[in-house]
XYZ file of C-alpha atoms in Angstrom:
742
model
C 215.679 83.342 -4.997
C 214.641 84.265 -1.484
C 216.885 85.901 1.032
C 216.575 86.059 4.805
C 218.552 87.201 7.780
C 220.887 84.749 9.466
C 219.282 82.684 12.208
C 219.774 82.895 15.962
C 222.720 80.468 15.950
C 224.483 82.735 13.380
C 225.906 80.139 10.980
C 229.532 80.617 9.950
C 230.697 82.060 6.636
C 231.394 79.222 4.166
C 234.684 80.848 3.149
C 236.308 82.045 6.386
C 234.403 79.939 8.928
C 233.826 82.968 11.217
C 230.397 83.583 12.756
C 231.049 87.303 13.403
C 228.629 89.735 11.795
C 230.411 93.105 11.467
C 229.480 94.791 8.152
C 232.092 97.528 8.643
C 234.927 94.978 8.815
C 233.800 91.957 6.793
C 230.979 93.318 4.672
C 227.341 92.354 4.993
C 226.780 88.775 6.146
C 223.864 87.078 4.392
C 222.245 83.657 4.640
C 220.539 82.114 1.608
C 218.283 79.384 2.992
C 217.463 77.645 -0.302
C 221.187 77.246 -1.051
C 222.160 76.512 2.557
C 224.743 79.234 2.154
C 226.067 81.971 4.477
C 228.842 84.267 3.346
C 230.565 87.569 4.186
C 230.455 89.977 1.240
C 234.156 90.923 1.549
C 235.225 87.269 1.778
C 233.429 86.699 -1.502
C 234.912 89.774 -3.196
C 238.517 89.062 -2.210
C 238.615 85.295 -2.830
C 241.287 84.578 -5.421
C 239.543 81.860 -7.449
C 236.127 83.347 -8.177
C 234.809 85.993 -10.567
C 231.495 87.779 -10.914
C 230.159 86.003 -14.006
C 226.439 86.671 -13.543
C 224.209 89.741 -13.543
C 223.688 91.722 -10.342
C 220.448 89.906 -9.547
C 221.897 86.425 -10.179
C 223.264 84.219 -7.394
C 224.884 86.291 -4.660
C 225.425 89.814 -6.018
C 226.428 88.404 -9.408
C 228.524 85.500 -8.087
C 226.949 82.275 -9.319
C 226.146 79.609 -6.689
C 228.067 76.908 -8.599
C 231.158 79.147 -8.686
C 230.900 79.811 -4.945
C 230.773 76.057 -4.170
C 233.807 75.460 -6.412
C 235.687 78.204 -4.571
C 234.762 76.671 -1.203
C 236.096 73.297 -2.379
C 239.304 74.914 -3.667
C 239.881 76.811 -0.424
C 239.267 73.682 1.671
C 242.619 72.362 0.438
C 244.565 75.502 1.486
C 245.818 76.170 5.002
C 245.748 79.719 6.424
C 249.288 80.950 7.171
C 247.931 82.880 10.137
C 245.433 80.675 12.024
C 246.710 77.379 10.465
C 243.145 76.236 9.644
C 241.795 75.108 6.269
C 239.687 77.270 3.980
C 242.161 80.044 3.130
C 240.571 81.408 -0.059
C 242.695 84.577 -0.410
C 246.272 84.587 -1.668
C 248.956 87.291 -1.845
C 249.438 88.513 -5.425
C 253.138 89.347 -4.981
C 255.333 87.254 -7.326
C 256.655 84.049 -5.761
C 254.637 84.628 -2.554
C 252.535 81.561 -1.662
C 250.848 82.836 1.487
C 247.114 82.194 1.822
C 244.746 83.399 4.554
C 241.144 84.045 5.523
C 239.846 87.602 5.149
C 239.363 88.196 8.920
C 242.800 86.688 9.627
C 244.328 88.991 7.007
C 242.776 92.025 8.695
C 244.217 91.000 12.062
C 247.666 90.528 10.465
C 247.367 93.960 8.754
C 247.219 92.688 5.187
C 246.051 95.087 2.463
C 242.912 94.329 0.410
C 242.372 96.580 -2.612
C 238.669 96.980 -3.426
C 239.190 97.996 -7.044
C 239.958 96.580 -10.509
C 240.743 92.863 -9.990
C 240.547 93.009 -6.140
C 244.145 92.267 -5.242
C 245.379 91.229 -1.821
C 248.862 91.689 -0.331
C 250.257 89.853 2.699
C 251.852 91.631 5.649
C 255.295 91.404 4.052
C 254.493 92.632 0.540
C 251.741 95.185 1.237
C 252.012 98.714 -0.205
C 253.111 101.420 2.205
C 253.068 105.198 2.226
C 256.402 107.009 2.034
C 256.943 109.651 4.730
C 259.737 112.203 4.029
C 262.509 112.116 6.646
C 262.291 115.879 7.182
C 258.580 115.701 7.940
C 257.476 116.313 11.515
C 257.154 113.110 13.562
C 255.092 114.720 16.312
C 251.430 113.830 16.762
C 248.626 115.831 15.179
C 244.844 115.629 15.136
C 242.996 113.143 12.971
C 240.795 115.474 10.925
C 237.808 113.126 11.316
C 237.692 112.135 14.993
C 240.002 114.975 16.208
C 241.961 112.566 18.433
C 245.743 112.540 18.236
C 247.401 110.468 15.529
C 251.126 109.675 15.417
C 253.092 110.548 12.251
C 254.499 107.030 11.970
C 254.494 104.471 9.124
C 251.879 102.270 10.803
C 249.047 100.216 9.308
C 246.575 102.134 11.476
C 247.776 105.547 10.226
C 247.151 107.033 6.776
C 248.362 110.319 5.296
C 246.490 112.424 2.767
C 248.199 112.454 -0.665
C 246.963 115.986 -1.416
C 247.485 117.815 1.909
C 250.815 117.993 3.668
C 249.478 118.047 7.217
C 246.370 115.861 6.966
C 246.601 112.571 8.907
C 243.909 109.995 9.646
C 243.237 106.840 11.605
C 242.567 104.011 9.146
C 239.446 103.034 11.057
C 238.088 106.611 10.892
C 238.682 106.755 7.147
C 236.965 103.421 6.570
C 233.846 104.485 8.478
C 233.868 107.793 6.593
C 234.104 105.990 3.228
C 231.259 103.604 4.063
C 229.062 106.546 5.028
C 229.982 108.962 2.203
C 230.173 106.497 -0.679
C 232.091 107.025 -3.893
C 230.348 110.309 -4.754
C 231.111 112.185 -1.524
C 234.258 110.540 -0.108
C 237.061 113.082 -0.370
C 239.841 114.754 1.593
C 238.356 116.467 4.640
C 240.884 119.300 4.389
C 241.143 120.321 0.712
C 238.084 118.503 -0.670
C 240.164 116.739 -3.332
C 238.356 113.676 -4.621
C 240.212 111.883 -7.438
C 243.752 111.850 -6.053
C 242.518 111.146 -2.525
C 240.301 108.211 -3.520
C 243.033 106.697 -5.694
C 245.495 106.640 -2.779
C 242.966 105.345 -0.246
C 241.925 102.498 -2.562
C 245.591 101.596 -2.985
C 245.973 101.473 0.787
C 242.965 99.174 1.278
C 240.057 101.515 2.071
C 236.772 100.172 0.706
C 234.718 102.918 -0.993
C 231.278 101.492 -1.842
C 229.602 102.475 -5.106
C 226.549 104.013 -3.480
C 225.132 107.376 -2.577
C 225.975 108.921 0.780
C 224.010 107.612 3.748
C 222.645 111.075 4.523
C 221.307 111.349 0.967
C 219.384 108.085 1.324
C 217.576 109.121 4.495
C 214.015 110.111 3.633
C 213.139 113.761 4.346
C 216.538 114.265 5.979
C 216.666 117.925 4.935
C 213.010 118.766 5.292
C 213.647 121.315 8.038
C 216.180 123.164 5.890
C 213.579 123.775 3.203
C 211.590 126.010 5.532
C 212.480 129.656 4.870
C 212.067 132.237 7.604
C 208.939 134.273 6.765
C 208.244 136.835 9.472
C 208.582 140.604 9.738
C 210.545 141.538 12.857
C 210.498 145.331 12.455
C 209.200 146.982 15.620
C 206.346 148.703 13.776
C 205.083 146.385 11.021
C 202.957 148.289 8.486
C 201.324 145.266 6.835
C 197.596 144.987 7.589
C 197.685 141.250 6.794
C 200.077 140.573 9.648
C 203.770 139.937 10.202
C 203.707 136.511 8.503
C 202.165 137.794 5.272
C 204.517 137.479 2.276
C 203.686 138.484 -1.283
C 206.664 138.079 -3.653
C 207.508 140.915 -6.092
C 205.527 143.436 -4.082
C 206.208 145.832 -1.254
C 204.964 143.133 1.133
C 207.695 140.674 0.139
C 209.700 139.538 3.179
C 213.456 140.054 2.917
C 215.657 138.006 5.245
C 218.799 139.244 6.986
C 221.736 138.622 4.663
C 224.023 137.757 7.590
C 222.013 135.416 9.823
C 218.876 134.648 7.773
C 216.835 134.335 10.981
C 215.233 137.778 10.962
C 213.051 139.397 8.327
C 211.336 142.569 7.201
C 208.695 143.584 4.697
C 210.209 145.780 2.004
C 207.710 148.523 2.855
C 208.414 148.311 6.574
C 212.075 149.241 5.967
C 211.483 151.539 2.976
C 213.431 149.191 0.699
C 213.249 148.847 -3.048
C 212.673 145.437 -4.625
C 216.144 145.327 -6.190
C 217.984 146.044 -2.927
C 219.712 142.913 -1.655
C 221.547 144.129 1.427
C 219.500 144.138 4.621
C 220.709 143.249 8.071
C 218.770 142.861 11.279
C 219.399 144.936 14.391
C 221.344 142.152 16.124
C 223.763 141.650 13.224
C 224.272 145.387 12.724
C 225.053 145.859 16.395
C 227.671 143.091 16.170
C 229.264 144.772 13.145
C 229.157 148.139 14.874
C 230.946 146.789 17.964
C 233.615 145.135 15.804
C 234.170 148.338 13.828
C 233.270 146.723 10.509
C 229.873 148.255 9.949
C 231.190 151.665 8.928
C 233.104 150.044 6.073
C 230.005 148.496 4.588
C 228.191 150.829 2.232
C 224.716 149.527 2.792
C 221.560 151.596 2.449
C 218.929 149.089 3.432
C 218.143 150.820 6.713
C 218.667 154.456 7.549
C 221.563 155.666 9.663
C 221.997 159.032 11.287
C 225.202 160.673 12.399
C 225.459 162.005 15.921
C 227.339 165.165 16.605
C 230.153 163.249 18.262
C 230.805 161.269 15.102
C 229.339 157.973 16.237
C 226.784 156.155 14.124
C 223.287 155.669 15.445
C 221.576 152.635 13.928
C 217.829 153.016 13.558
C 215.398 150.161 13.228
C 213.264 152.244 10.860
C 214.179 155.081 8.495
C 213.595 158.528 9.890
C 211.087 160.674 7.950
C 213.287 163.692 8.576
C 216.232 162.210 6.669
C 214.922 160.513 3.541
C 217.295 158.168 1.797
C 219.102 159.697 -1.182
C 218.837 157.943 -4.466
C 222.109 156.754 -6.031
C 221.747 159.360 -8.744
C 221.416 162.274 -6.332
C 224.255 160.962 -4.244
C 226.607 160.816 -7.215
C 225.568 164.284 -8.297
C 226.407 165.643 -4.876
C 229.802 163.912 -4.807
C 230.871 165.400 -8.101
C 229.873 168.896 -7.074
C 231.796 168.519 -3.794
C 234.867 166.265 -4.080
C 236.087 164.335 -1.038
C 238.644 166.475 0.779
C 240.760 165.567 3.804
C 242.665 168.254 5.680
C 246.273 167.304 6.255
C 246.718 169.336 9.419
C 244.260 167.209 11.433
C 243.994 164.159 9.146
C 240.210 164.106 9.443
C 237.637 164.433 6.678
C 236.575 168.004 6.159
C 232.945 168.831 5.924
C 231.697 169.150 2.379
C 233.519 172.078 0.887
C 231.418 175.240 0.964
C 232.265 177.137 -2.206
C 231.342 180.662 -3.056
C 228.506 181.016 -5.560
C 230.887 181.675 -8.434
C 232.839 178.539 -7.731
C 229.671 176.492 -7.407
C 228.715 177.648 -10.854
C 231.975 176.547 -12.446
C 231.762 173.168 -10.704
C 228.175 172.387 -11.540
C 227.528 169.428 -13.809
C 226.777 169.632 -17.451
C 223.149 168.828 -18.316
C 224.319 165.498 -19.709
C 225.745 164.441 -16.342
C 223.229 165.966 -13.939
C 220.250 164.587 -15.840
C 221.695 161.152 -16.528
C 218.980 158.567 -15.964
C 220.620 155.611 -14.316
C 218.756 152.488 -15.313
C 217.705 150.013 -12.675
C 220.035 147.419 -14.207
C 223.092 149.636 -13.778
C 222.169 150.471 -10.213
C 221.791 146.804 -9.420
C 225.098 145.986 -11.129
C 226.899 148.615 -9.059
C 225.364 147.250 -5.882
C 226.564 143.742 -6.723
C 230.066 144.951 -7.568
C 230.342 146.759 -4.247
C 229.398 143.485 -2.562
C 232.066 141.616 -4.550
C 234.652 144.225 -3.563
C 234.036 143.659 0.151
C 234.167 139.864 -0.329
C 237.478 140.044 -2.208
C 238.942 142.328 0.455
C 238.035 139.672 2.993
C 239.851 137.038 0.916
C 242.852 139.349 0.555
C 243.507 139.037 4.284
C 245.176 135.697 3.434
C 247.969 137.506 1.551
C 251.208 137.781 3.531
C 254.214 140.063 3.100
C 256.503 137.417 1.646
C 257.039 138.226 -2.034
C 257.180 136.016 -5.093
C 258.679 137.542 -8.234
C 257.295 136.736 -11.665
C 259.583 137.473 -14.616
C 257.207 138.268 -17.453
C 257.806 138.844 -21.159
C 254.911 140.887 -22.554
C 255.437 139.348 -26.001
C 255.056 135.845 -24.547
C 252.656 136.571 -21.701
C 251.096 133.085 -21.413
C 254.216 130.930 -21.319
C 256.096 133.227 -18.931
C 253.040 133.514 -16.664
C 252.602 129.732 -16.700
C 256.250 129.262 -15.823
C 255.914 131.712 -12.936
C 252.767 130.124 -11.534
C 254.355 126.677 -11.715
C 257.669 127.608 -10.098
C 258.420 125.763 -6.890
C 258.324 128.793 -4.591
C 255.073 130.240 -5.965
C 252.361 130.549 -3.336
C 249.040 132.276 -4.068
C 249.166 133.733 -0.555
C 252.473 135.519 -1.182
C 252.622 139.127 -2.355
C 253.230 139.089 -6.120
C 255.931 141.269 -7.643
C 256.120 141.499 -11.442
C 259.205 142.324 -13.462
C 258.919 142.788 -17.223
C 262.041 141.369 -18.783
C 261.554 143.062 -22.174
C 260.803 146.625 -20.958
C 263.359 149.398 -20.678
C 261.204 152.057 -19.062
C 259.841 152.501 -15.540
C 257.453 149.550 -15.930
C 260.440 147.290 -15.468
C 260.619 148.200 -11.781
C 257.218 149.825 -11.153
C 255.764 147.106 -8.924
C 252.159 148.291 -8.638
C 251.768 149.352 -12.264
C 253.542 146.247 -13.524
C 251.236 143.944 -11.592
C 248.099 145.698 -12.866
C 249.368 145.562 -16.456
C 250.418 141.917 -16.124
C 247.005 140.751 -14.931
C 245.300 142.862 -17.599
C 247.418 141.320 -20.375
C 246.912 137.861 -18.892
C 243.105 138.188 -18.788
C 243.150 139.468 -22.373
C 245.183 136.465 -23.497
C 242.901 134.006 -21.700
C 239.828 135.540 -23.344
C 241.270 134.916 -26.801
C 242.983 131.595 -26.056
C 242.012 128.130 -27.248
C 240.711 127.328 -23.760
C 237.533 129.295 -24.510
C 235.149 129.429 -27.442
C 232.459 131.853 -28.508
C 232.334 135.454 -29.636
C 231.844 137.847 -26.712
C 230.251 135.631 -24.036
C 232.518 132.602 -23.930
C 232.215 129.011 -22.802
C 235.025 126.520 -22.175
C 236.278 124.696 -25.257
C 237.501 121.111 -25.519
C 241.263 121.202 -26.088
C 242.646 117.732 -25.406
C 246.269 118.917 -25.339
C 245.430 121.693 -22.873
C 243.549 119.173 -20.741
C 246.538 116.846 -20.772
C 248.854 119.689 -19.716
C 246.425 120.777 -16.953
C 246.044 124.245 -18.495
C 242.376 124.584 -17.536
C 243.369 124.276 -13.894
C 246.094 126.873 -14.335
C 243.667 129.258 -16.074
C 241.180 129.003 -13.204
C 243.998 129.513 -10.722
C 245.233 132.608 -12.573
C 241.759 134.175 -12.587
C 241.338 133.540 -8.850
C 244.768 134.990 -8.065
C 244.086 138.005 -10.291
C 240.852 138.844 -8.461
C 242.342 138.623 -4.961
C 245.620 140.371 -5.850
C 243.898 143.399 -7.395
C 243.789 142.408 -11.060
C 240.868 142.940 -13.449
C 237.845 140.698 -13.679
C 237.458 138.322 -16.650
C 234.163 139.853 -17.792
C 233.790 137.476 -20.748
C 232.094 134.418 -19.213
C 228.828 133.248 -20.722
C 225.883 132.803 -18.379
C 225.906 129.063 -19.037
C 229.586 128.744 -18.053
C 229.136 130.796 -14.891
C 226.042 128.829 -13.875
C 227.849 125.507 -14.430
C 230.632 126.714 -12.134
C 228.458 127.881 -9.251
C 225.388 125.636 -9.479
C 226.922 122.495 -11.019
C 226.479 121.312 -14.631
C 223.727 118.891 -13.631
C 221.518 121.840 -12.622
C 221.948 123.899 -15.796
C 219.828 123.722 -18.939
C 221.536 125.104 -22.088
C 219.866 126.970 -24.948
C 220.634 127.139 -28.643
C 222.349 130.508 -28.095
C 224.934 128.778 -25.897
C 226.347 126.767 -28.830
C 229.531 128.484 -30.032
C 230.160 126.325 -33.121
C 228.134 127.798 -36.020
C 227.880 124.492 -37.923
C 226.692 122.624 -34.839
C 224.178 125.369 -34.083
C 222.831 125.182 -37.653
C 222.434 121.396 -37.394
C 220.533 121.621 -34.102
C 218.421 124.445 -35.518
C 217.409 122.271 -38.481
C 216.173 119.589 -36.110
C 214.458 122.065 -33.799
C 212.496 123.807 -36.566
C 211.561 120.734 -38.623
C 207.827 121.165 -39.329
C 206.934 117.602 -40.326
C 207.896 114.073 -39.357
C 209.304 113.337 -42.829
C 211.521 116.443 -42.849
C 212.678 115.595 -39.304
C 213.628 112.040 -40.283
C 215.363 113.344 -43.415
C 217.402 115.804 -41.345
C 218.338 113.071 -38.875
C 219.457 110.858 -41.748
C 221.712 113.644 -43.036
C 223.164 114.202 -39.560
C 223.515 110.524 -38.673
C 227.292 110.649 -38.083
C 226.981 113.803 -35.991
C 224.253 112.292 -33.822
C 226.153 109.023 -33.432
C 229.315 110.851 -32.337
C 227.282 112.772 -29.760
C 225.608 109.569 -28.513
C 222.194 111.070 -29.206
C 220.715 108.571 -31.652
C 217.150 107.761 -30.646
C 214.088 106.361 -32.455
C 211.886 109.099 -33.909
C 208.223 108.130 -34.225
C 206.536 111.512 -33.809
C 207.378 115.134 -34.501
C 207.404 115.954 -30.790
C 210.375 113.585 -30.319
C 212.566 116.338 -31.735
C 212.339 118.287 -28.443
C 214.030 115.538 -26.459
C 216.632 115.120 -29.196
C 217.430 118.843 -29.240
C 217.805 118.866 -25.452
C 220.161 115.875 -25.626
C 222.279 117.564 -28.297
C 222.470 120.843 -26.408
C 223.386 119.109 -23.166
C 226.064 117.044 -24.893
C 227.693 119.849 -26.871
C 227.491 122.649 -24.292
C 228.010 120.700 -21.052
C 228.892 116.993 -21.274
C 231.521 117.534 -23.962
C 233.507 119.870 -21.724
C 232.847 118.205 -18.371
C 236.542 117.355 -17.836
C 237.810 120.874 -18.651
C 235.049 122.291 -16.463
C 236.010 120.218 -13.432
C 239.690 121.081 -13.876
C 238.819 124.764 -14.257
C 236.677 124.626 -11.091
C 239.590 123.150 -9.131
C 241.760 126.084 -10.240
C 239.112 128.618 -9.205
C 239.146 127.144 -5.697
C 242.492 128.900 -5.172
C 242.324 131.351 -2.255
C 238.685 130.352 -1.673
C 237.314 132.245 -4.691
C 234.989 129.493 -5.986
C 233.520 128.971 -2.527
C 232.590 132.665 -2.364
C 231.185 132.492 -5.905
C 228.914 129.648 -4.837
C 227.789 131.633 -1.796
C 227.196 134.893 -3.724
C 226.428 133.870 -7.327
C 224.429 136.970 -8.282
C 227.121 139.336 -7.040
C 229.998 137.517 -8.756
C 228.129 137.263 -12.065
C 228.462 141.063 -12.253
C 232.233 140.760 -12.720
C 232.451 137.425 -14.543
C 229.696 137.994 -17.110
C 229.860 141.783 -17.534
C 232.645 144.071 -18.685
C 233.795 146.758 -16.228
C 231.630 149.858 -16.320
C 232.967 152.556 -18.629
C 234.733 155.287 -16.687
C 232.984 158.622 -16.240
C 234.034 161.945 -14.756
C 231.693 161.191 -11.912
C 233.372 157.829 -11.216
C 236.873 159.310 -11.095
C 235.760 162.211 -8.943
C 234.285 159.774 -6.450
C 237.361 157.521 -6.632
C 239.969 160.131 -5.662
C 240.187 161.819 -2.270
C 241.817 165.261 -2.228
C 244.369 165.800 0.548
C 244.791 169.485 1.239
C 247.686 171.019 3.130
C 247.706 174.213 5.116
C 248.511 177.307 3.103
C 247.377 175.775 -0.188
C 244.209 177.043 -1.845
C 242.718 173.680 -2.636
C 239.400 175.142 -3.750
C 240.755 176.410 -7.045
C 242.658 173.183 -7.616
C 239.563 171.064 -6.994
C 237.666 173.370 -9.350
C 240.251 172.829 -12.106
C 240.296 169.055 -11.483
C 236.517 168.757 -11.884
C 236.499 170.955 -14.960
C 239.291 168.904 -16.540
C 237.451 165.614 -15.938
C 234.356 167.053 -17.657
C 236.438 168.205 -20.629
C 238.004 164.772 -20.980
C 234.624 163.053 -20.819
C 233.111 165.354 -23.426
C 236.026 164.714 -25.839
C 237.689 168.129 -25.479
C 241.046 166.574 -24.615
C 243.768 164.497 -26.255
C 243.720 162.004 -23.345
C 240.950 159.762 -22.013
C 239.674 159.059 -18.531
C 241.299 155.630 -18.808
C 244.632 157.343 -19.538
C 244.311 159.414 -16.356
C 243.570 156.338 -14.247
C 246.463 154.434 -15.830
C 248.830 157.375 -15.261
C 248.129 157.211 -11.519
C 247.514 153.516 -10.799
C 248.880 151.523 -13.741
C 245.382 150.171 -14.478
C 242.962 151.197 -17.240
C 239.946 150.130 -15.182
C 238.928 149.927 -11.547
C 239.638 146.354 -10.372
C 236.797 144.491 -8.617
C 238.624 144.593 -5.283
C 239.347 148.326 -5.629
C 242.709 150.015 -5.181
C 245.032 149.597 -2.210
C 245.875 152.209 -1.087
C 242.855 154.220 -2.174
C 243.696 156.847 -4.851
C 244.413 160.346 -3.560
C 245.186 163.790 -4.974
C 247.641 166.355 -3.577
C 248.042 169.908 -4.836
C 251.713 170.854 -4.554
C 254.132 173.461 -5.869
C 255.433 171.205 -8.632
C 255.985 171.963 -12.282
C 253.991 169.073 -13.776
C 251.659 166.306 -12.596
C 253.259 163.250 -11.021
C 251.621 159.819 -10.862
C 252.916 157.815 -7.895
C 251.715 154.272 -8.620
C 253.180 152.863 -5.449
C 250.836 155.056 -3.394
C 248.156 155.560 -6.088
C 248.682 159.271 -5.541
C 248.249 161.999 -8.169
C 250.342 165.079 -7.353
C 248.899 168.059 -9.218
C 250.537 171.454 -9.829
C 249.077 174.615 -8.341
C 248.327 176.967 -11.235
C 246.693 180.354 -11.542
C 244.536 179.551 -14.566
C 242.592 176.555 -15.783
C 244.281 176.730 -19.220
C 247.697 176.293 -17.615
C 246.403 173.383 -15.497
C 244.917 171.643 -18.517
C 248.031 172.103 -20.685
C 250.281 170.607 -18.015
C 247.934 167.634 -17.583
C 247.715 166.999 -21.349
C 251.444 167.262 -21.942
C 252.514 165.035 -19.044
C 249.951 162.248 -19.374
C 250.163 162.008 -23.162
C 253.972 161.841 -23.248
C 254.251 159.453 -20.282
C 251.859 156.986 -21.875
C 253.531 157.339 -25.284
C 256.913 156.411 -23.801
C 255.469 153.432 -21.938
C 253.643 152.126 -25.000
C 256.861 152.280 -27.008
C-alpha cells in the first residue's frame, strides 16, 4: 500500500465531505491513491458503524478498506441534523436519541466526542457537562496555559481541572497541549496530577494521542543541556594546564557553583576537599549577603573573615593567615567553650575566657578529643545540614492556623489516619497533638506531644505491612492497603513529619530511595534488594547454576514461580541465566510494587518534599537511608546556647554542665543523653529540620532543673558543688521520664 499527500485540489473526506485540512481539529487528512480514498482520521475514529478489525499496518490505521466503503454507503443514507446534507456517519449514543451529524458539524455545534474505549459521541443536548458548585467564584481567572482570562461559566469552551480548585482552561488550549504532550506527559499544569486529570479530560472530549511528547521526538533537542560548565573562574587559577583543565577525582576537578551552575573552580584553587559539595561563586554569595541569608548558611567552601564591625567580608580565595579549621577541631573548640549569650545586651559574648583551673576541668577526655571522625561521617553531617536548610525553606509554607489531631498512643495508626483524613486537615496548618489516653503533662504539652506523635508514627510505619525487609526496607505489595490508598497516606505523613519538625524515617533501602528520586525505570536492583528469603533463594539458584543442565533443572522446578512473574524465556545457553536473573529482580523488586510506589510518590509530594528530594538526592538520602547520628556530649554542647544574666556566675554553671554531659556519655549516670534531650524538647533525637526555637540553657535560682518544651529551654539550678548539680539533674530527669512513661 502506498500513501501520498493530498493533491493540489485537496479532495474532500469521503465521510464528512469537507476539504479542510486541520489536523488539530479533524485529525490528519490522508489520501490513498490506489484506493481513491481521502479521509480525516477523526471522522474515521468516531464513525458509528465501523471498527478497527485489522492490524495497525492494514488498510487505514487498522480500518479495512472494505469496511470503510461499507461505512460510506451506510452514511450516505443518513442526513446530518446540523447541515442537512447526506453522509452523517456519527450518531449520538444517548438512549432514544436519533441525531446524526458529520464530525466537523458536530464540533461547530459543540458536541462531545470521547476518544477512548468505544469512541462514543454525544449531541449538543445530551453531552456530559462539568458541575460547578454554586458557592464557587464566578469571576474570571487566568487560563494556566495561555495566561489569558477565562470565565468561570459552564461553557463548552471552558474546562475546569478535577484535581485543583482554582485551575481553569480554554478547551482549545487544553487540546493543543494534549496533542503536544501525548498520553505520557499530559497532566494538570498546576498540581501535576495525571490519572484523574486525563480521565476527566477524556470524558469531556479532549483527544490525548498515544504517542510520546513532541519535544521528546525532536532529534538532539536537549543537546545544549548536556554541556556542563567546565571553567575555573577564580581570580588566581593555580592549574598549570589552564582554566579549562578538568581531571575528576583529583585536586584539579572543577566544581560548579551549587546555586547558579554557571561559574566554576578547581578544588585546589579554592582549597576544597573532594567530598565538599557546597561552593558558591562570588556573584551568588554577594546576592545572599545582601539578602541577609548568607550568614545563616554554614558553608566552608570559601574562607570568610570577620571585620571588627561585625560585618562579613567574603574573599574569593582563602587567606593563608586564617587556615580553615577541620570539623574535628571545630567541634573540640565548641565543647571546651560553650555558646554563651549575655542577656544584658542580647549579643553573643566572645568565647568565654576561663581561668587555667577551669580550663582544666572543662577539657575533653582523651576519648573525645582524639576521636577520629571518618570521612563518611563528616560527609553525612554536611548532607544533613543541607537538608535542614532545605526543610526550613519548606517550613515557610506553614501558617498560624492550627489543626488538632486527637491521638491514642495505643492505636497510633488508625487515629493518625483519621486525623490526616479529616475535612479541615491542611498540611500547611500548624499541627497540635492531643493524646486522648494520657493523664500527665503530655496531654497538653503541644511541642513534646507533636515530637512524640511523629516519632511513634514513624516507628509504626517502619514495622507496618506497607514495607518489607529487615533494616533497610522496600515497599511491599499489600492489595488491601493499595485499595484503601494507604501508601499515599504514608508518603503524606512522612512529608508532613519532616516539614513540621518530626524525625526522619531512616529505614529506606537504597533501591526504594533511588526509585523515588530517579524513577523506577532508571534503577537496577541487586539480589540483596529482595526481601523475601524464599524468592531470594530461588533467584540465587538460577544465578549460581554452573551448567546448562542444572540451570534447566532449576527452571523446571521453578516453572510456576517464573510463569507468575512473567519471566519464562527459552534457555539455550548458560549465559541466558543473566538475563533471566535481571528480569526476576526487576519484576520482584520494582515492577511488582509499581502501583504502591506511584501512590507513595504522590503522598511524598505534599508540601513539595519529593520535588526537593529529586533536586538534592544525595543530601536527602542521609536522612531517608541512615538512622540519626547517636547523640554525644559534643553534639548536645553544640546544640544548646547558654543565656547568662547579670549577677549570675555562669562560668561555674557551664563547667558543671559540660562535666555532667561527659559523665552521662561515659556511663557514669542513671540517665542518657537522649533522656536529657527528651526532658527539654520532647524528642529523643535531633529532627532533620532542627528545633524551633533553638534549645537554650538558663542558670537560675531554682531548686531543680526545669524543661520548658514550649521554648526548648533548660532552666538549670545554680549550685555550689558539682555533686549537688549532678544529683538534682539525675533526680529530676529520671523521675519526670518515669512518670511520663507510666
